[in-house]
Amino acid sequence: MTTTATAPAPSASGVYDAFDPNCPTRQLLDELSDKWVCLVLVALAAGPLRHGELRRRIRGVSQKMLTQTLRALERDGIVERTITPSVPVRVDYELTPLGQSLTSVVDAVKVWAEAHMDQVDAAREDYDTRA
Amino acid sequence: MTTTATAPAPSASGVYDAFDPNCPTRQLLDELSDKWVCLVLVALAAGPLRHGELRRRIRGVSQKMLTQTLRALERDGIVERTITPSVPVRVDYELTPLGQSLTSVVDAVKVWAEAHMDQVDAAREDYDTRA
DNA sequence: CAGAATCCAGGTGGATACTG
DNA sequence: CAGTATCCACCTGGATTCTG
C-alpha cells in the first residue's frame, strides 16, 4: 500500500461512488452541495475578486461563512488565494483550472433555479391548495 | 397586482437573481444544494423506485431525511409520488419532466466529485503539508 | 481591508417508538 | 412497507469584538 492510511479506499480499486457512505466522494459531494459554494464560484467565474467584493456581490453572506467557504475551496485546489502585502492588505481570489470546471457545473444549478422558479412556485401552490 | 402576496417579487419584473438574498431563488438554490437531493434525483434517474429501494440505494440516509427530501421535491413538482393501495401499501417515486431537467444538472455535480476526487485529494495534501 | 476568535440561539438530523 | 411523531445531541452559522 502507498497512500490511504485512514480513509477506506473506494473499493480497493479506483472507482468512486457517492452512493457509498464511506466513499470520500460522499463527503466531497456534501461539501460542494452548498449554497455559498455555488454563489462564490459563480461570482468568481467573471474573474478574480477581493474578499470585500465577494461579500458585496453575494449579499447575505456573513464574513465568517465567506472566509470558511473560501478556505475550504482553497484547500481543495478549487480557488487560489493571492495576497498583496500593501498597506491595507489586499487579497484576491480566483478560480483554478480545476475550479473553473466545477464552476460551469454548479452554475447550471443556479441557472436552473432561476429559470424554473415559476414552475416550482406553481407546483407548490398546487400542492398546498390541494392540501 | 395579481400574485405575490407575501413574497417580495424578484425585482418587480421577471428577473430572478440568486445573489439577491430576498429573491426566492436564493431559498430554492439552498434547497437544491443538498447532498440528499442530489442522490435522490440521481437514483430516480434510472426509473421509479419505492421508498425502501431508495433507502437501500442511498446508503446512509435516515428514513426521516429521505421522507423529508422526497416531500419537498414532490411539493416543488420535481418528483411524483404514486400510492398503490395494496395490502402493504406500495409507494413509488419518479421524476417529473421538470425533475428530469434538474437531475441532469445535479448529476453533473456528483459526477464531477467522483471524477476529480483524486485531484482534490492531492490539493488537500499539498495544502496541509505546506501548512 | 482581511480575518481570527468567541459566544450562543436555533436549526439539523439521527435514533427510537408507534400507526395503518 | 411507508410514514409520523418525539426526543435531543450536535453542529451550523450569525453577530460581535479585536488584531495586523
Short mmCIF file of C-alpha atoms (C1' of nucleotides) in Angstrom, two decimals:
data_model
loop_
_atom_site.label_atom_id
_atom_site.label_comp_id
_atom_site.label_asym_id
_atom_site.label_seq_id
_atom_site.Cartn_x
_atom_site.Cartn_y
_atom_site.Cartn_z
CA MET A 1 0.00 0.00 0.00
CA THR A 2 1.10 3.51 -0.73
CA THR A 3 -1.48 6.02 0.40
CA THR A 4 -4.77 5.86 2.30
CA ALA A 5 -3.92 5.36 5.92
CA THR A 6 -7.30 6.07 7.45
CA ALA A 7 -9.64 6.70 4.53
CA PRO A 8 -11.16 3.46 3.33
CA ALA A 9 -10.43 3.22 -0.37
CA PRO A 10 -13.48 3.49 -2.65
CA SER A 11 -13.50 -0.22 -3.23
CA ALA A 12 -9.88 -1.22 -3.29
CA SER A 13 -9.84 -0.15 -6.91
CA GLY A 14 -10.14 3.34 -8.31
CA VAL A 15 -13.89 3.53 -8.55
CA TYR A 16 -15.61 6.23 -6.60
CA ASP A 17 -19.30 6.10 -5.75
CA ALA A 18 -21.10 8.78 -3.81
CA PHE A 19 -23.90 6.33 -3.02
CA ASP A 20 -21.43 4.63 -0.73
CA PRO A 21 -21.48 6.44 2.62
CA ASN A 22 -17.85 5.50 3.17
CA CYS A 23 -16.62 6.76 -0.16
CA PRO A 24 -14.72 10.03 0.17
CA THR A 25 -16.79 11.46 -2.65
CA ARG A 26 -19.81 11.37 -0.39
CA GLN A 27 -18.16 13.91 1.87
CA LEU A 28 -16.96 15.94 -1.09
CA LEU A 29 -20.43 15.98 -2.59
CA ASP A 30 -21.76 17.23 0.68
CA GLU A 31 -19.17 19.97 0.76
CA LEU A 32 -19.94 21.07 -2.77
CA SER A 33 -23.69 20.90 -2.29
CA ASP A 34 -23.72 24.24 -0.62
CA LYS A 35 -25.43 27.49 -1.34
CA TRP A 36 -22.35 29.57 -0.62
CA VAL A 37 -20.01 27.36 -2.61
CA CYS A 38 -22.24 27.75 -5.61
CA LEU A 39 -22.54 31.52 -5.30
CA VAL A 40 -18.85 32.04 -4.61
CA LEU A 41 -17.83 30.04 -7.64
CA VAL A 42 -20.28 31.73 -9.94
CA ALA A 43 -19.17 35.11 -8.68
CA LEU A 44 -15.54 34.24 -9.37
CA ALA A 45 -16.39 32.96 -12.83
CA ALA A 46 -16.23 36.51 -14.13
CA GLY A 47 -12.73 36.97 -12.80
CA PRO A 48 -10.72 37.49 -9.58
CA LEU A 49 -12.42 39.27 -6.74
CA ARG A 50 -11.34 40.54 -3.36
CA HIS A 51 -12.87 39.42 -0.11
CA GLY A 52 -14.94 42.57 0.23
CA GLU A 53 -16.03 42.48 -3.36
CA LEU A 54 -17.31 38.96 -2.91
CA ARG A 55 -19.23 39.95 0.19
CA ARG A 56 -20.88 42.75 -1.69
CA ARG A 57 -21.68 40.53 -4.62
CA ILE A 58 -23.10 37.69 -2.58
CA ARG A 59 -25.38 39.73 -0.39
CA GLY A 60 -26.32 37.98 2.78
CA VAL A 61 -23.13 36.03 3.44
CA SER A 62 -21.61 36.60 6.80
CA GLN A 63 -17.89 37.29 6.82
CA LYS A 64 -17.43 34.06 8.70
CA MET A 65 -19.16 31.89 6.14
CA LEU A 66 -17.41 33.56 3.25
CA THR A 67 -13.97 33.03 4.75
CA GLN A 68 -14.83 29.49 5.76
CA THR A 69 -16.09 28.66 2.28
CA LEU A 70 -13.11 30.22 0.58
CA ARG A 71 -10.68 28.35 2.84
CA ALA A 72 -12.27 25.02 2.05
CA LEU A 73 -12.27 25.75 -1.67
CA GLU A 74 -8.67 26.85 -1.50
CA ARG A 75 -7.67 23.68 0.28
CA ASP A 76 -9.43 21.63 -2.36
CA GLY A 77 -7.49 23.36 -5.09
CA ILE A 78 -10.62 24.95 -6.48
CA VAL A 79 -9.80 28.53 -5.64
CA GLU A 80 -6.46 30.29 -5.42
CA ARG A 81 -5.72 32.97 -2.87
CA THR A 82 -3.27 35.74 -3.66
CA ILE A 83 -2.00 38.12 -1.03
CA THR A 84 -0.59 41.50 -1.93
CA PRO A 85 1.28 42.94 1.09
CA SER A 86 0.24 46.53 0.55
CA VAL A 87 -0.71 48.86 3.37
CA PRO A 88 -4.21 47.58 3.86
CA VAL A 89 -3.51 44.03 2.81
CA ARG A 90 -5.06 43.06 -0.48
CA VAL A 91 -6.29 39.54 -1.03
CA ASP A 92 -7.62 38.26 -4.31
CA TYR A 93 -9.44 35.03 -5.01
CA GLU A 94 -9.63 33.41 -8.38
CA LEU A 95 -10.66 30.09 -9.85
CA THR A 96 -8.04 27.48 -10.62
CA PRO A 97 -8.48 25.41 -13.77
CA LEU A 98 -9.99 22.74 -11.56
CA GLY A 99 -12.30 25.33 -10.08
CA GLN A 100 -13.38 26.51 -13.49
CA SER A 101 -14.51 23.04 -14.44
CA LEU A 102 -16.56 22.82 -11.27
CA THR A 103 -17.99 26.28 -11.70
CA SER A 104 -19.58 25.50 -15.01
CA VAL A 105 -21.27 22.61 -13.26
CA VAL A 106 -22.62 24.38 -10.20
CA ASP A 107 -23.55 27.42 -12.24
CA ALA A 108 -26.03 25.21 -14.02
CA VAL A 109 -27.77 24.58 -10.72
CA LYS A 110 -28.13 28.29 -10.04
CA VAL A 111 -29.31 28.87 -13.59
CA TRP A 112 -31.82 26.06 -13.27
CA ALA A 113 -33.23 27.54 -10.08
CA GLU A 114 -33.62 30.96 -11.64
CA ALA A 115 -35.07 29.53 -14.82
CA HIS A 116 -37.63 27.24 -13.19
CA MET A 117 -38.66 29.31 -10.19
CA ASP A 118 -42.04 29.99 -11.73
CA GLN A 119 -42.76 26.35 -12.41
CA VAL A 120 -41.70 25.41 -8.91
CA ASP A 121 -43.87 28.14 -7.44
CA ALA A 122 -46.84 26.93 -9.43
CA ALA A 123 -46.24 23.37 -8.29
CA ARG A 124 -46.05 24.48 -4.67
CA GLU A 125 -49.23 26.43 -4.88
CA ASP A 126 -50.94 23.48 -6.45
CA TYR A 127 -49.58 21.13 -3.81
CA ASP A 128 -50.56 23.40 -0.93
CA THR A 129 -54.07 24.22 -2.08
CA ARG A 130 -54.73 20.59 -2.87
CA ALA A 131 -53.93 20.01 0.78
CA MET B 1 -51.03 43.14 -8.81
CA THR B 2 -52.10 39.60 -9.42
CA THR B 3 -49.98 37.20 -7.40
CA THR B 4 -47.26 37.55 -4.75
CA ALA B 5 -48.95 38.48 -1.55
CA THR B 6 -46.07 37.98 0.83
CA ALA B 7 -43.09 37.06 -1.31
CA PRO B 8 -41.22 40.13 -2.49
CA ALA B 9 -41.15 39.96 -6.26
CA PRO B 10 -37.72 39.39 -7.81
CA SER B 11 -37.47 43.00 -8.86
CA ALA B 12 -40.95 43.93 -9.94
CA SER B 13 -40.11 42.39 -13.29
CA GLY B 14 -39.49 38.75 -14.08
CA VAL B 15 -35.79 38.69 -13.38
CA TYR B 16 -34.60 36.27 -10.75
CA ASP B 17 -31.18 36.56 -9.15
CA ALA B 18 -29.87 34.18 -6.52
CA PHE B 19 -27.28 36.76 -5.49
CA ASP B 20 -30.16 38.72 -4.02
CA PRO B 21 -30.86 37.38 -0.53
CA ASN B 22 -34.51 38.33 -0.92
CA CYS B 23 -35.01 36.63 -4.24
CA PRO B 24 -36.99 33.42 -3.88
CA THR B 25 -34.39 31.65 -5.98
CA ARG B 26 -31.92 32.07 -3.15
CA GLN B 27 -34.05 29.84 -0.99
CA LEU B 28 -34.62 27.42 -3.82
CA LEU B 29 -30.91 27.22 -4.53
CA ASP B 30 -30.33 26.44 -0.89
CA GLU B 31 -32.91 23.71 -1.01
CA LEU B 32 -31.42 22.14 -4.11
CA SER B 33 -27.87 22.43 -2.84
CA ASP B 34 -28.25 19.36 -0.75
CA LYS B 35 -26.45 16.05 -0.65
CA TRP B 36 -29.66 14.05 -0.34
CA VAL B 37 -31.49 15.94 -3.06
CA CYS B 38 -28.67 15.16 -5.43
CA LEU B 39 -28.51 11.49 -4.56
CA VAL B 40 -32.27 11.02 -4.62
CA LEU B 41 -32.59 12.58 -8.03
CA VAL B 42 -29.72 10.62 -9.50
CA ALA B 43 -31.14 7.42 -8.06
CA LEU B 44 -34.51 8.15 -9.63
CA ALA B 45 -32.92 8.96 -12.97
CA ALA B 46 -32.85 5.26 -13.78
CA GLY B 47 -36.56 4.93 -13.20
CA PRO B 48 -39.22 4.83 -10.45
CA LEU B 49 -38.23 3.47 -7.09
CA ARG B 50 -40.04 2.65 -3.89
CA HIS B 51 -39.24 4.22 -0.57
CA GLY B 52 -37.34 1.19 0.64
CA GLU B 53 -35.47 0.79 -2.61
CA LEU B 54 -34.28 4.36 -2.37
CA ARG B 55 -33.11 3.82 1.18
CA ARG B 56 -31.13 0.81 0.10
CA ARG B 57 -29.66 2.63 -2.87
CA ILE B 58 -28.65 5.72 -0.95
CA ARG B 59 -26.93 4.03 1.91
CA GLY B 60 -26.65 6.21 4.94
CA VAL B 61 -29.86 8.21 4.62
CA SER B 62 -32.05 8.10 7.63
CA GLN B 63 -35.67 7.35 6.90
CA LYS B 64 -36.54 10.78 8.21
CA MET B 65 -34.27 12.64 5.82
CA LEU B 66 -35.40 10.56 2.88
CA THR B 67 -39.07 11.24 3.51
CA GLN B 68 -38.38 14.90 4.20
CA THR B 69 -36.38 15.25 0.99
CA LEU B 70 -38.97 13.43 -1.09
CA ARG B 71 -41.78 15.57 0.32
CA ALA B 72 -40.01 18.79 -0.55
CA LEU B 73 -39.23 17.56 -4.05
CA GLU B 74 -42.79 16.44 -4.51
CA ARG B 75 -44.11 19.81 -3.44
CA ASP B 76 -41.78 21.51 -5.89
CA GLY B 77 -43.11 19.40 -8.71
CA ILE B 78 -39.78 17.67 -9.18
CA VAL B 79 -40.82 14.24 -8.03
CA GLU B 80 -44.16 12.47 -8.31
CA ARG B 81 -45.48 10.16 -5.65
CA THR B 82 -47.76 7.30 -6.58
CA ILE B 83 -49.61 5.28 -3.99
CA THR B 84 -50.85 1.79 -4.69
CA PRO B 85 -53.36 0.77 -2.00
CA SER B 86 -52.32 -2.85 -1.81
CA VAL B 87 -52.07 -4.77 1.43
CA PRO B 88 -48.75 -3.43 2.50
CA VAL B 89 -49.10 -0.04 0.84
CA ARG B 90 -46.86 0.49 -2.14
CA VAL B 91 -45.45 3.91 -2.87
CA ASP B 92 -43.41 4.74 -5.92
CA TYR B 93 -41.44 7.86 -6.64
CA GLU B 94 -40.48 9.02 -10.07
CA LEU B 95 -39.12 12.12 -11.71
CA THR B 96 -41.47 14.56 -13.37
CA PRO B 97 -40.32 16.19 -16.62
CA LEU B 98 -39.27 19.16 -14.51
CA GLY B 99 -37.37 16.84 -12.25
CA GLN B 100 -35.61 15.20 -15.14
CA SER B 101 -34.24 18.52 -16.30
CA LEU B 102 -32.92 19.20 -12.81
CA THR B 103 -31.48 15.74 -12.43
CA SER B 104 -29.22 16.08 -15.41
CA VAL B 105 -27.88 19.21 -13.76
CA VAL B 106 -27.25 17.89 -10.26
CA ASP B 107 -25.96 14.62 -11.61
CA ALA B 108 -23.11 16.61 -13.10
CA VAL B 109 -22.12 17.70 -9.62
CA LYS B 110 -21.97 14.13 -8.38
CA VAL B 111 -20.06 13.08 -11.48
CA TRP B 112 -17.63 15.95 -11.00
CA ALA B 113 -16.95 14.95 -7.42
CA GLU B 114 -16.30 11.36 -8.38
CA ALA B 115 -14.17 12.36 -11.34
CA HIS B 116 -11.99 14.86 -9.52
CA MET B 117 -11.67 13.25 -6.12
CA ASP B 118 -8.04 12.43 -6.80
CA GLN B 119 -7.14 15.96 -7.79
CA VAL B 120 -8.90 17.35 -4.76
CA ASP B 121 -7.14 14.90 -2.52
CA ALA B 122 -3.80 15.84 -3.96
CA ALA B 123 -4.57 19.53 -3.47
CA ARG B 124 -5.55 18.92 0.13
CA GLU B 125 -2.42 17.01 0.89
CA ASP B 126 -0.37 19.75 -0.66
CA TYR B 127 -2.26 22.41 1.28
CA ASP B 128 -1.94 20.57 4.56
CA THR B 129 1.73 19.69 4.34
CA ARG B 130 2.59 23.21 3.23
CA ALA B 131 0.97 24.25 6.49
"C1'" DC C 1 -9.48 45.55 4.33
"C1'" DA C 2 -8.83 40.69 5.64
"C1'" DG C 3 -9.60 37.59 9.06
"C1'" DA C 4 -9.28 35.19 13.53
"C1'" DA C 5 -11.78 34.24 17.82
"C1'" DT C 6 -15.93 33.93 20.89
"C1'" DC C 7 -20.47 33.45 22.19
"C1'" DC C 8 -24.65 31.22 21.63
"C1'" DA C 9 -29.63 30.80 19.60
"C1'" DG C 10 -31.69 27.87 16.66
"C1'" DG C 11 -31.83 24.59 13.17
"C1'" DT C 12 -30.37 19.84 11.59
"C1'" DG C 13 -30.68 15.34 11.51
"C1'" DG C 14 -30.16 10.67 13.76
"C1'" DA C 15 -32.36 7.25 16.83
"C1'" DT C 16 -36.38 5.32 18.62
"C1'" DA C 17 -41.09 4.04 19.09
"C1'" DC C 18 -45.63 3.77 17.22
"C1'" DT C 19 -49.63 3.73 13.45
"C1'" DG C 20 -52.09 1.95 9.15
"C1'" DC D 1 -43.68 -1.25 3.88
"C1'" DA D 2 -44.49 3.66 4.25
"C1'" DG D 3 -44.79 7.18 7.25
"C1'" DT D 4 -45.50 10.19 11.50
"C1'" DA D 5 -44.08 11.87 15.95
"C1'" DT D 6 -40.69 12.71 19.76
"C1'" DC D 7 -36.68 13.40 21.96
"C1'" DC D 8 -32.38 15.57 21.91
"C1'" DA D 9 -27.24 15.88 20.97
"C1'" DC D 10 -24.63 18.25 17.83
"C1'" DC D 11 -23.40 21.49 14.52
"C1'" DT D 12 -24.27 25.41 11.81
"C1'" DG D 13 -23.87 29.91 11.16
"C1'" DG D 14 -24.89 34.87 12.50
"C1'" DA D 15 -23.42 38.77 15.45
"C1'" DT D 16 -19.85 40.86 17.79
"C1'" DT D 17 -15.24 42.07 19.09
"C1'" DC D 18 -10.49 42.52 18.19
"C1'" DT D 19 -5.82 42.30 15.55
"C1'" DG D 20 -2.32 43.25 11.69
#
